[in-house]
Amino acid sequence: MAFNLFASKGTSIDNQQFTWRDLVQKPISKLDDDAFTRVRIILMNGIEQEALRFGHMAARFNASLRLPLARIRRAEHHQATMVNWLIGADHSPLETTIAYEQTAIEITAALAQREPDPYLAQVYRFGLLEDFDHLYRYAALLDRLEGKDANNILQSYTDIRPGRPTSEQHRAPPDDLRTPYQRASADFMTKLHALTIVAGEAQTQNYYLNVGPFFSDPLARQLYAEIASVEEQHVTQYASMLDPTESWLEQWLLHEANECYNYYSCVEHETNHHVKAIWERFLDYELGHFHVACDCFKQIAGRDPAEVVNSEIAAPLEYRSQRDFVRRVLAQEVDLRTKGTAFVPRAQESVDSHTYRAIVNADGMPSEAVASGYRWSPGTELRRPDTLGTVAP
Amino acid sequence: MATQTAHVGMNRTGIQMSPLDSKAMQQGDPALPVTDTPDEAALAEMRNEYIMNADGLGSIPLPGTVTGAVTMALQALNGDSPHILLDKLGERLAFERTGTRLYDALITKCDVLLNGDLSMTIDDLEQIRADEARHFRLVADAIASLGGDPTAQTPSGDLAGVESMGLVQVLNDPRTSIAQSLHAIMTAELSDMAGWETLVALADEHDLTELVEDFTDALNQEREHLALVQTWYEEAIGLTFGDMELDDDTAPLSPQPGLAPPP
């Protein structure tokens, strides 16, 4: 059923209240809950963190927005806390990392197939193959460092195979920029897709930067350093899809609309009743935020929000295994590279990127070392008959 | 509420729970070249350089008092290694301190979950907790008597903290059962016993007769703790009822009324 953002006023910002007890809910089960419940938690945490990041920056540049943004940010901060802390403490930082990459792969694949703009759909497919490779590298690290099977987290929804090799993903900054959508002509959903992916990738970059120092193993630190750097490139890539001529108010309106879209998608798919109740509550909160933004848009910009939010959301974002699509993209596009904003065959990749890569990879490539000879096997590679008797380093 | 023993349910982590997806996942795609032979040499190679060039965790503090510094220097002249003794004392100090907190967490959990199914009582746990706290003070006094600083964290003390981190996480997780918590405590007690054995031997090497006696007492108490915890753990997973008792006659360690030991 289509979802109309103007149909409900949601919960008024005055009624969006929390207690410390309320903020810290019962976490999900790493063992029993569906992997997509965790995927939703991770994505929604990213969405909330993007809301906070954007809200702070917008307030720096807009005196008249400071108070409404401050009130909404208080709620968003508490929403982020409640959502993110649904992750149980039995997830090691590396297991959570596997879950982050599963989120990146499954969400990017879902967005790529829904994106109406063919160029932007290509951007998603390009990034998808890189995150797909990150999952493979981290799975090898999890197996060889902690002796765990990444599939305990993935639950067979997502393949553990190489994509575009991480060691070849390091590019010169000009080759990470993409051509933005045009705010006047772009589809409403195109804008929401872009904000969703930016949120997810920025959160991932942030997470890797923060958890890297938890590892005593220098190889693990190098791998996090390497992949965090690619996530920075991804944030640069995806954020450059946004039209820079959008006003702060227009962007704010889109952010709130996007939060509604994502919580609505979570509500539609959630299998854990406790978590579903949180999605429902926060969808109502976001509708409240959206209408505050609408009021500001009318009063301050003197514009009608329907100019920006100009269509209904036809269907929720899909939460399911995108294995077939990912494999197809892998088979057809793994050798694509970039030259400025264009996607080109491998041989035509820019000289700048080759030069940059030669520099960062000069002392070795952790993503290659960690996965050398690695092939995922159910129950870790130690279960493979050809590894019996070998000793881990 | 955490159940006493694990139950059967919808665990989704294994491949048997999603046979279609798992089959798809394992089916090779000819377009993807993947090396067949596991090769972990490259990992070791990258780590080796770090191992070769690594600094240690940190230093053992110099004794802050003149007496301590003189004693240490004299012992060093005699060929002893007073810094090793100080480092290992720092390790026991850290471990006993954390151990006390582990029992605090277990007591909090048992206040809620203990229901008479085990021979273990809160009083038993309080008594062991008091032992751990006493051992902590014993080691602190020993360090001070040697001129060392019991407030300093030595490298082995730091190490013990990193090693215990998982145990702290287990005990303080509201989802872990008494049986699961006892499993973590057992790991702590096993390590604790080995630590005291080393410390007694070290004190003996340094001819610290009085400390050897005190430490041996502590070691014996730790042995008792381990035997008790092991018994309670086995009860908790349904193996048997325990018949261990603490030396202290005042401790109410007998099995709960109405719970007859198995024949």
XYZ file of C-alpha atoms in Angstrom:
656
model
C 0.000 0.000 0.000
C 1.319 3.449 -0.903
C 2.428 5.685 1.925
C 1.489 9.369 2.005
C 3.590 11.645 4.198
C 0.859 14.251 4.527
C -1.831 11.800 5.642
C -0.854 11.764 9.341
C 0.594 14.425 11.640
C 2.378 11.786 13.724
C 3.397 12.451 17.329
C 3.849 16.099 18.267
C 7.453 16.958 19.162
C 6.217 18.023 22.616
C 5.092 14.480 23.293
C 8.322 12.783 22.220
C 9.726 11.934 25.622
C 12.173 9.352 26.937
C 13.525 8.049 30.231
C 16.935 6.446 30.655
C 15.170 3.137 31.267
C 13.183 3.612 28.092
C 16.342 4.298 26.066
C 17.987 1.039 27.008
C 15.708 -1.682 25.689
C 16.125 -5.436 25.634
C 18.681 -6.201 22.882
C 17.995 -8.564 19.987
C 19.297 -12.128 20.061
C 22.388 -12.645 17.922
C 21.390 -16.281 17.630
C 17.623 -16.317 17.221
C 16.580 -13.048 15.581
C 16.468 -12.792 11.825
C 19.576 -11.195 10.301
C 17.381 -8.570 8.637
C 16.219 -7.311 12.036
C 19.880 -6.490 12.716
C 20.228 -5.002 9.225
C 17.308 -2.671 9.940
C 18.770 -1.673 13.309
C 22.093 -0.824 11.705
C 20.549 1.129 8.848
C 18.196 3.073 11.123
C 21.054 3.967 13.444
C 22.839 5.323 10.378
C 19.750 7.263 9.341
C 19.463 8.843 12.806
C 23.149 9.718 12.884
C 22.818 11.402 9.478
C 19.851 13.376 10.860
C 22.023 14.563 13.742
C 24.982 15.406 11.516
C 22.806 17.310 9.082
C 20.870 19.079 11.842
C 24.038 20.363 13.463
C 25.458 21.657 10.194
C 22.167 23.275 9.173
C 21.957 25.049 12.536
C 25.430 26.504 12.056
C 24.288 28.237 8.882
C 20.678 29.173 9.773
C 19.933 31.219 12.874
C 16.164 30.929 12.411
C 16.335 27.122 12.317
C 18.377 26.723 15.477
C 15.512 26.288 17.921
C 13.316 23.922 15.884
C 16.394 21.887 14.910
C 17.586 21.736 18.525
C 14.254 20.363 19.680
C 14.145 17.760 16.960
C 17.788 16.789 17.430
C 17.099 15.988 21.089
C 14.525 13.432 19.998
C 16.740 12.125 17.161
C 19.639 11.644 19.560
C 17.509 9.538 21.859
C 16.076 7.617 18.929
C 19.635 6.854 17.762
C 20.503 5.614 21.251
C 17.515 3.330 21.542
C 17.987 1.910 18.062
C 21.743 1.375 18.106
C 21.736 -0.175 21.562
C 19.404 -2.922 20.410
C 22.598 -4.664 19.277
C 23.517 -7.272 21.926
C 26.861 -7.180 23.736
C 27.716 -10.685 22.506
C 28.455 -9.196 19.087
C 32.207 -8.666 18.911
C 33.236 -5.497 17.040
C 34.228 -7.727 14.126
C 30.896 -9.568 14.108
C 29.117 -6.210 14.080
C 31.368 -5.250 11.179
C 30.144 -8.303 9.233
C 26.594 -7.115 9.943
C 27.460 -3.607 8.701
C 28.717 -5.019 5.401
C 25.644 -7.225 5.047
C 23.564 -4.085 5.551
C 25.588 -2.219 2.929
C 25.235 -5.033 0.383
C 21.562 -5.849 0.819
C 20.411 -2.223 1.076
C 22.558 -0.968 -1.811
C 21.305 -3.835 -3.989
C 17.697 -3.042 -3.080
C 18.222 0.659 -3.866
C 20.025 -0.087 -7.139
C 17.009 -1.999 -8.427
C 14.496 0.684 -7.408
C 16.473 3.691 -8.597
C 14.734 5.247 -11.632
C 17.807 7.211 -12.809
C 20.024 4.787 -14.825
C 23.275 6.671 -14.086
C 22.627 6.712 -10.345
C 21.594 3.039 -10.425
C 25.041 2.411 -11.921
C 26.619 4.329 -9.021
C 24.873 2.005 -6.575
C 25.943 -1.127 -8.448
C 29.525 0.145 -8.504
C 29.616 0.730 -4.737
C 27.791 -2.529 -4.092
C 30.602 -4.656 -5.518
C 33.127 -2.924 -3.301
C 31.202 -3.474 -0.087
C 30.658 -7.048 -1.234
C 34.426 -7.488 -1.302
C 34.787 -5.896 2.143
C 32.476 -8.555 3.542
C 34.719 -11.260 2.109
C 37.857 -9.710 3.613
C 36.297 -9.213 7.043
C 34.859 -12.741 6.980
C 38.403 -14.069 6.414
C 39.625 -11.942 9.334
C 36.807 -13.183 11.590
C 37.589 -16.800 10.711
C 41.352 -16.454 11.084
C 41.460 -14.098 14.073
C 38.500 -15.153 16.226
C 37.834 -18.584 14.735
C 34.223 -17.699 13.925
C 32.009 -18.273 10.893
C 30.707 -14.989 9.423
C 27.655 -16.880 8.234
C 26.427 -17.125 11.839
C 25.725 -13.409 11.380
C 24.710 -13.502 7.703
C 22.366 -16.524 8.062
C 23.027 -17.574 4.445
C 21.321 -14.485 3.010
C 24.535 -12.912 1.689
C 27.391 -14.549 -0.235
C 30.948 -14.455 1.105
C 32.997 -14.088 -2.068
C 35.422 -11.586 -3.540
C 34.009 -8.616 -5.426
C 36.054 -5.793 -6.936
C 39.244 -6.368 -4.917
C 39.515 -3.919 -2.036
C 43.179 -3.325 -2.879
C 42.025 -1.939 -6.263
C 39.303 0.283 -4.813
C 41.654 3.045 -3.718
C 41.140 5.938 -6.109
C 42.216 9.554 -6.481
C 39.527 11.910 -5.108
C 38.422 13.238 -8.552
C 37.467 9.679 -9.511
C 35.134 9.377 -6.530
C 32.906 12.307 -7.518
C 29.649 11.619 -9.363
C 27.230 13.789 -11.314
C 24.446 14.977 -8.989
C 20.739 14.609 -9.645
C 18.894 17.799 -10.633
C 16.636 18.922 -7.823
C 13.961 20.311 -10.149
C 13.649 17.251 -12.356
C 14.791 14.303 -10.218
C 12.283 11.769 -8.966
C 11.337 12.200 -5.291
C 12.463 8.621 -4.561
C 15.852 9.291 -6.165
C 16.463 11.905 -3.472
C 15.414 9.574 -0.662
C 17.587 6.761 -2.010
C 20.600 9.073 -2.083
C 20.062 10.220 1.498
C 19.616 6.613 2.664
C 22.891 5.432 1.175
C 24.837 8.458 2.402
C 23.564 7.772 5.929
C 24.545 4.100 5.804
C 28.004 4.688 4.404
C 28.856 7.599 6.711
C 27.889 5.499 9.705
C 30.099 2.661 8.471
C 33.100 4.937 7.997
C 32.554 6.319 11.473
C 32.206 2.861 13.024
C 35.403 1.520 11.441
C 37.354 4.575 12.526
C 36.121 4.081 16.083
C 36.455 0.315 16.519
C 39.818 -0.087 14.736
C 41.777 0.688 17.932
C 39.947 -2.086 19.850
C 42.061 -4.637 17.990
C 45.415 -5.713 19.360
C 46.307 -7.372 16.054
C 48.161 -5.008 13.694
C 46.809 -6.820 10.647
C 43.241 -6.238 11.843
C 44.111 -2.583 12.417
C 45.551 -2.322 8.912
C 42.466 -3.937 7.394
C 40.155 -1.531 9.235
C 42.367 1.380 8.193
C 42.206 0.212 4.580
C 38.463 -0.381 4.438
C 37.611 2.742 6.462
C 39.455 4.677 3.767
C 37.270 3.116 1.061
C 34.190 3.977 3.122
C 35.370 7.609 3.089
C 35.506 7.326 -0.707
C 32.002 5.875 -0.690
C 30.653 8.733 1.407
C 32.314 11.142 -1.022
C 30.853 9.262 -3.982
C 27.310 9.018 -2.668
C 27.150 12.514 -1.160
C 28.202 13.947 -4.512
C 24.942 12.574 -5.959
C 23.051 15.216 -3.954
C 22.206 18.426 -5.796
C 24.334 21.201 -4.225
C 21.754 23.845 -5.193
C 19.137 22.445 -2.801
C 18.514 24.930 0.023
C 19.158 23.954 3.647
C 15.391 23.940 4.252
C 14.742 21.756 1.234
C 17.406 19.306 2.392
C 15.933 19.267 5.879
C 12.497 18.467 4.511
C 13.988 15.631 2.464
C 15.867 14.274 5.478
C 12.671 14.096 7.526
C 10.764 12.549 4.612
C 13.525 9.971 4.267
C 13.383 9.051 7.923
C 9.638 8.479 7.582
C 10.211 6.348 4.480
C 12.776 4.187 6.228
C 10.823 3.655 9.445
C 7.761 2.858 7.348
C 9.827 0.215 5.494
C 11.011 -1.243 8.809
C 7.461 -1.440 10.165
C 6.343 -3.267 7.029
C 9.048 -5.954 7.282
C 9.834 -6.412 10.968
C 9.451 -9.925 12.416
C 10.511 -9.149 16.007
C 7.421 -7.752 17.784
C 9.371 -5.799 20.367
C 11.493 -4.108 17.687
C 8.467 -3.552 15.465
C 6.817 -1.546 18.241
C 9.886 0.708 18.294
C 9.694 1.220 14.513
C 6.009 2.128 14.809
C 6.664 4.587 17.612
C 9.522 6.226 15.725
C 7.589 6.409 12.464
C 5.065 8.523 14.351
C 7.887 10.631 15.820
C 9.365 11.212 12.354
C 6.016 12.236 10.946
C 5.945 14.805 13.760
C 9.427 16.034 12.716
C 8.380 16.119 9.067
C 5.478 18.396 9.837
C 7.686 20.753 11.876
C 9.983 20.950 8.839
C 6.950 21.560 6.602
C 5.866 24.479 8.808
C 9.351 26.019 8.663
C 9.421 25.492 4.900
C 6.138 27.405 4.539
C 6.960 30.175 7.013
C 10.634 30.796 6.319
C 11.025 29.844 2.653
C 7.468 30.808 1.746
C 7.190 27.633 -0.305
C 4.776 24.720 -0.413
C 6.333 21.443 0.864
C 4.418 19.628 -1.863
C 6.861 21.161 -4.368
C 9.542 18.894 -2.875
C 7.522 15.991 -1.513
C 5.631 15.590 -4.741
C 4.696 11.912 -4.834
C 3.599 9.103 -2.572
C 5.979 6.361 -1.508
C 4.753 3.491 -3.650
C 6.247 0.611 -1.647
C 8.603 0.025 1.287
C 12.323 -0.557 0.808
C 12.870 -4.291 0.392
C 14.549 -6.316 3.114
C 15.420 -9.669 1.563
C 18.385 -11.517 0.125
C 19.498 -9.922 -3.149
C 21.818 -12.821 -4.022
C 20.778 -13.220 -7.655
C 21.051 -9.524 -8.442
C 24.425 -9.224 -6.720
C 25.800 -12.226 -8.596
C 24.582 -10.810 -11.889
C 26.225 -7.447 -11.233
C 29.375 -9.215 -10.152
C 29.565 -11.239 -13.342
C 28.942 -8.234 -15.571
C 30.527 -5.258 -13.829
C 33.324 -6.354 -11.533
C 35.917 -4.926 -13.937
C 34.381 -1.473 -14.174
C 36.541 1.407 -12.933
C 36.075 5.186 -12.877
C 37.556 8.156 -14.643
C 36.155 11.324 -13.127
C 32.392 10.909 -12.953
C 32.321 8.273 -15.711
C 32.355 4.481 -15.381
C 34.928 3.000 -17.732
C 36.492 -0.374 -18.555
C 39.412 -1.342 -16.358
C 42.030 -0.379 -18.951
C 40.768 3.203 -19.067
C 40.951 3.958 -15.368
C 42.502 7.334 -14.621
C 46.251 7.636 -14.235
C 45.743 9.600 -11.005
C 44.045 6.642 -9.366
C 46.811 4.270 -10.457
C 49.388 6.610 -8.963
C 47.441 7.045 -5.741
C 46.994 3.287 -5.373
C 50.676 2.610 -5.902
C 51.403 4.917 -2.971
C 48.883 3.568 -0.419
C 49.607 -0.056 -1.305
C 53.389 0.385 -1.277
C 53.918 -1.325 2.104
C 51.582 -4.234 1.380
C 47.863 -4.821 1.060
C 46.129 -6.030 4.240
C 42.950 -6.938 2.357
C 44.979 -9.284 0.145
C 47.032 -10.756 2.983
C 44.050 -11.475 5.227
C 42.164 -13.378 2.551
C 44.990 -15.139 0.754
C 43.655 -18.529 -0.230
C 40.461 -17.886 1.714
C 37.342 -19.637 0.595
C 34.323 -19.532 2.863
C 33.178 -22.922 4.127
C 30.202 -23.519 6.438
C 31.546 -23.668 9.993
C 34.874 -21.919 9.156
C 37.706 -23.056 6.916
C 38.967 -25.321 9.693
C 36.120 -27.684 8.796
C 37.441 -28.122 5.279
C 39.162 -31.478 4.852
C 42.178 -29.877 3.146
C 42.893 -27.690 6.183
C 42.910 -30.466 8.770
C 46.142 -30.473 10.660
C 47.227 -26.973 9.646
C 47.898 -24.486 12.392
C 46.593 -20.939 12.311
C 49.335 -18.298 12.457
C 14.354 -13.525 32.430
C 17.371 -15.663 31.544
C 16.561 -19.338 31.823
C 18.652 -21.541 34.068
C 19.620 -23.773 31.202
C 19.607 -23.098 27.476
C 16.381 -23.965 25.699
C 15.654 -25.245 22.234
C 14.370 -22.537 19.887
C 14.674 -20.710 16.583
C 18.449 -20.362 16.435
C 19.189 -19.143 12.909
C 22.985 -19.138 12.889
C 23.609 -22.543 11.306
C 23.240 -23.441 7.662
C 20.627 -26.118 8.379
C 18.080 -23.432 9.229
C 17.995 -22.126 5.657
C 18.730 -25.075 3.379
C 17.819 -23.310 0.124
C 19.866 -20.192 0.804
C 22.748 -22.219 2.168
C 22.784 -24.419 -0.898
C 22.777 -21.349 -3.137
C 25.567 -19.835 -1.103
C 27.783 -22.866 -1.470
C 27.171 -23.338 -5.157
C 30.226 -22.018 -6.921
C 29.916 -19.387 -9.585
C 32.336 -20.191 -12.422
C 32.778 -16.464 -13.067
C 34.539 -16.103 -9.727
C 38.094 -17.294 -9.441
C 38.857 -18.205 -5.821
C 42.048 -19.845 -4.634
C 41.402 -23.350 -3.394
C 44.306 -23.798 -1.050
C 44.121 -21.893 2.198
C 47.240 -19.786 2.562
C 47.743 -17.969 5.808
C 51.419 -17.188 5.311
C 50.665 -13.676 4.077
C 48.909 -12.831 7.344
C 51.871 -13.970 9.386
C 54.238 -12.015 7.181
C 52.400 -8.741 7.807
C 52.214 -9.402 11.532
C 55.863 -10.436 11.900
C 57.287 -6.971 11.385
C 55.013 -5.567 14.075
C 55.986 -8.327 16.477
C 59.678 -7.664 15.793
C 59.317 -3.928 16.379
C 56.723 -3.885 19.142
C 57.224 -2.095 22.436
C 56.019 -3.935 25.529
C 52.784 -3.162 27.355
C 54.669 -0.800 29.661
C 57.015 -0.737 32.611
C 57.062 -1.922 36.197
C 57.081 1.141 38.462
C 60.189 1.918 40.440
C 59.641 1.686 44.204
C 58.617 5.140 45.345
C 60.204 4.919 48.773
C 63.894 4.983 49.655
C 63.601 1.719 51.597
C 61.895 0.104 48.665
C 64.507 1.294 46.212
C 67.341 0.102 48.463
C 65.692 -3.296 49.030
C 65.146 -3.697 45.328
C 68.724 -2.744 44.506
C 70.088 -5.165 47.132
C 67.930 -8.001 45.863
C 69.021 -7.289 42.331
C 72.661 -7.443 43.464
C 71.949 -10.848 45.005
C 70.839 -12.085 41.595
C 67.110 -12.059 42.423
C 64.591 -10.428 40.138
C 62.547 -8.186 42.438
C 60.829 -6.542 39.460
C 59.315 -9.854 38.390
C 57.936 -10.389 41.881
C 56.479 -6.862 41.888
C 54.967 -7.383 38.447
C 53.343 -10.670 39.465
C 52.095 -9.141 42.698
C 50.534 -6.430 40.553
C 48.899 -9.150 38.476
C 47.334 -10.868 41.514
C 46.271 -7.502 42.858
C 44.439 -6.682 39.624
C 42.956 -10.145 39.361
C 41.649 -10.294 42.928
C 40.157 -6.823 42.577
C 38.338 -7.769 39.368
C 37.461 -11.149 40.910
C 35.701 -9.387 43.775
C 33.658 -7.449 41.221
C 32.844 -10.640 39.318
C 31.359 -12.087 42.495
C 29.466 -8.832 43.087
C 27.886 -9.263 39.665
C 27.111 -12.939 40.331
C 25.506 -12.089 43.670
C 23.317 -9.451 42.001
C 22.249 -12.001 39.405
C 21.630 -14.730 41.983
C 19.541 -12.355 44.102
C 17.103 -12.398 41.193
C 17.514 -15.855 39.686
C 18.557 -18.244 42.469
C 15.568 -20.444 43.266
C 16.807 -23.247 45.468
C 17.720 -25.629 42.651
C 21.386 -25.419 43.571
C 23.248 -26.142 46.791
C 24.882 -22.710 46.349
C 23.509 -19.878 48.496
C 23.996 -16.120 48.458
C 25.851 -16.486 51.752
C 28.346 -18.828 50.073
C 28.934 -16.267 47.359
C 29.265 -13.469 49.908
C 31.894 -15.510 51.699
C 33.948 -16.127 48.576
C 33.551 -12.503 47.611
C 34.954 -11.545 51.038
C 37.876 -13.945 50.474
C 38.682 -12.295 47.148
C 38.538 -8.836 48.714
C 40.772 -10.012 51.547
C 43.260 -11.485 49.075
C 43.305 -8.163 47.265
C 44.215 -6.362 50.485
C 46.763 -9.060 51.361
C 48.578 -8.509 48.069
C 48.350 -4.732 48.423
C 49.987 -4.958 51.846
C 52.656 -7.286 50.484
C 53.534 -4.806 47.734
C 53.680 -1.988 50.253
C 55.879 -4.041 52.587
C 58.361 -4.465 49.745
C 58.393 -0.717 49.150
C 56.228 -0.912 46.037
C 53.147 1.146 45.133
C 49.949 -0.924 45.330
C 48.048 1.730 43.378
C 50.216 1.292 40.297
C 49.163 -0.915 37.384
C 51.993 -3.233 36.363
C 52.272 -4.828 32.880
C 51.007 -8.196 34.159
C 48.213 -6.379 35.991
C 47.219 -4.754 32.730
C 47.372 -8.128 30.986
C 45.113 -9.692 33.613
C 42.628 -6.890 32.966
C 42.538 -7.583 29.221
C 42.202 -11.317 29.860
C 39.314 -10.782 32.274
C 37.367 -8.460 29.980
C 35.267 -11.267 28.520
C 34.440 -12.554 32.011
C 33.242 -9.106 33.088
C 31.047 -8.943 29.967
C 29.532 -12.372 30.682
C 28.786 -11.732 34.374
C 27.190 -8.342 33.770
C 25.038 -9.380 30.821
C 21.458 -9.641 32.152
C 20.784 -12.379 29.589
C 23.310 -14.893 30.948
C 21.984 -17.588 33.266
C 23.505 -18.686 36.576
C 25.014 -21.710 34.833
C 26.599 -19.509 32.162
C 27.852 -17.082 34.808
C 29.336 -19.930 36.841
C 31.153 -21.117 33.727
C 32.861 -17.731 33.482
C 33.617 -17.719 37.211
C 35.160 -21.178 36.874
C 37.488 -19.837 34.168
C 38.485 -17.061 36.575
C 39.066 -19.452 39.475
C 41.198 -21.800 37.367
C 43.395 -18.947 36.309
C 43.451 -17.530 39.821
C 44.681 -20.781 41.305
C 47.507 -21.036 38.781
C 48.416 -17.412 39.531
C 48.697 -18.023 43.278
C 50.829 -21.112 42.709
C 53.292 -18.994 40.743
C 53.248 -16.281 43.362
C 53.953 -18.697 46.221
C 56.913 -20.076 44.271
C 58.213 -16.569 43.548
C 57.911 -15.461 47.168
C 59.772 -18.620 48.160
C 62.555 -17.796 45.678
C 62.959 -14.454 47.433
C 62.973 -16.068 50.898
C 59.924 -14.064 51.935
C 58.810 -16.645 54.462
C 55.934 -14.700 55.915
C 54.468 -13.976 52.494
C 54.860 -17.611 51.464
C 52.673 -18.572 54.417
C 50.034 -15.934 53.690
C 50.008 -16.715 50.002
C 49.721 -20.452 50.658
C 46.642 -19.790 52.768
C 45.178 -17.774 49.937
C 46.033 -20.534 47.451
C 44.229 -23.090 49.595
C 41.170 -20.902 49.744
C 41.250 -20.484 45.966
C 41.441 -24.261 45.552
C 38.338 -24.499 47.682
C 36.599 -21.811 45.635
C 37.365 -23.671 42.441
C 36.035 -26.966 43.791
C 32.849 -25.259 44.963
C 32.275 -23.342 41.759
C 32.885 -26.472 39.726
C 30.359 -28.367 41.826
C 27.753 -25.622 41.534
C 28.348 -25.370 37.795
C 27.847 -29.111 37.377
C 24.639 -28.922 39.411
C 23.471 -26.012 37.319
C 23.838 -27.974 34.107
C 22.162 -30.963 35.754
C 25.141 -33.198 36.424
C 25.063 -33.802 40.189
C 24.577 -32.235 43.597
C 27.678 -31.018 45.351
C 29.052 -32.087 48.664
C 31.835 -29.530 49.034
C 31.971 -27.241 52.023
C 34.079 -24.262 52.949
C 36.395 -24.707 55.951
C 34.561 -21.990 57.835
C 31.998 -23.857 59.923
C 29.739 -20.833 60.096
C 29.178 -20.908 56.370
C 25.773 -22.338 55.464
C 26.964 -24.436 52.573
C 24.850 -27.532 53.010
C 22.396 -28.329 50.199
C 19.054 -26.574 50.323
C 16.390 -28.201 52.496
C 14.274 -30.582 50.523
C 16.974 -31.202 47.942
C 18.317 -34.630 48.645
C 21.622 -35.548 46.989
C 21.328 -38.237 44.326
C 21.927 -41.811 45.485
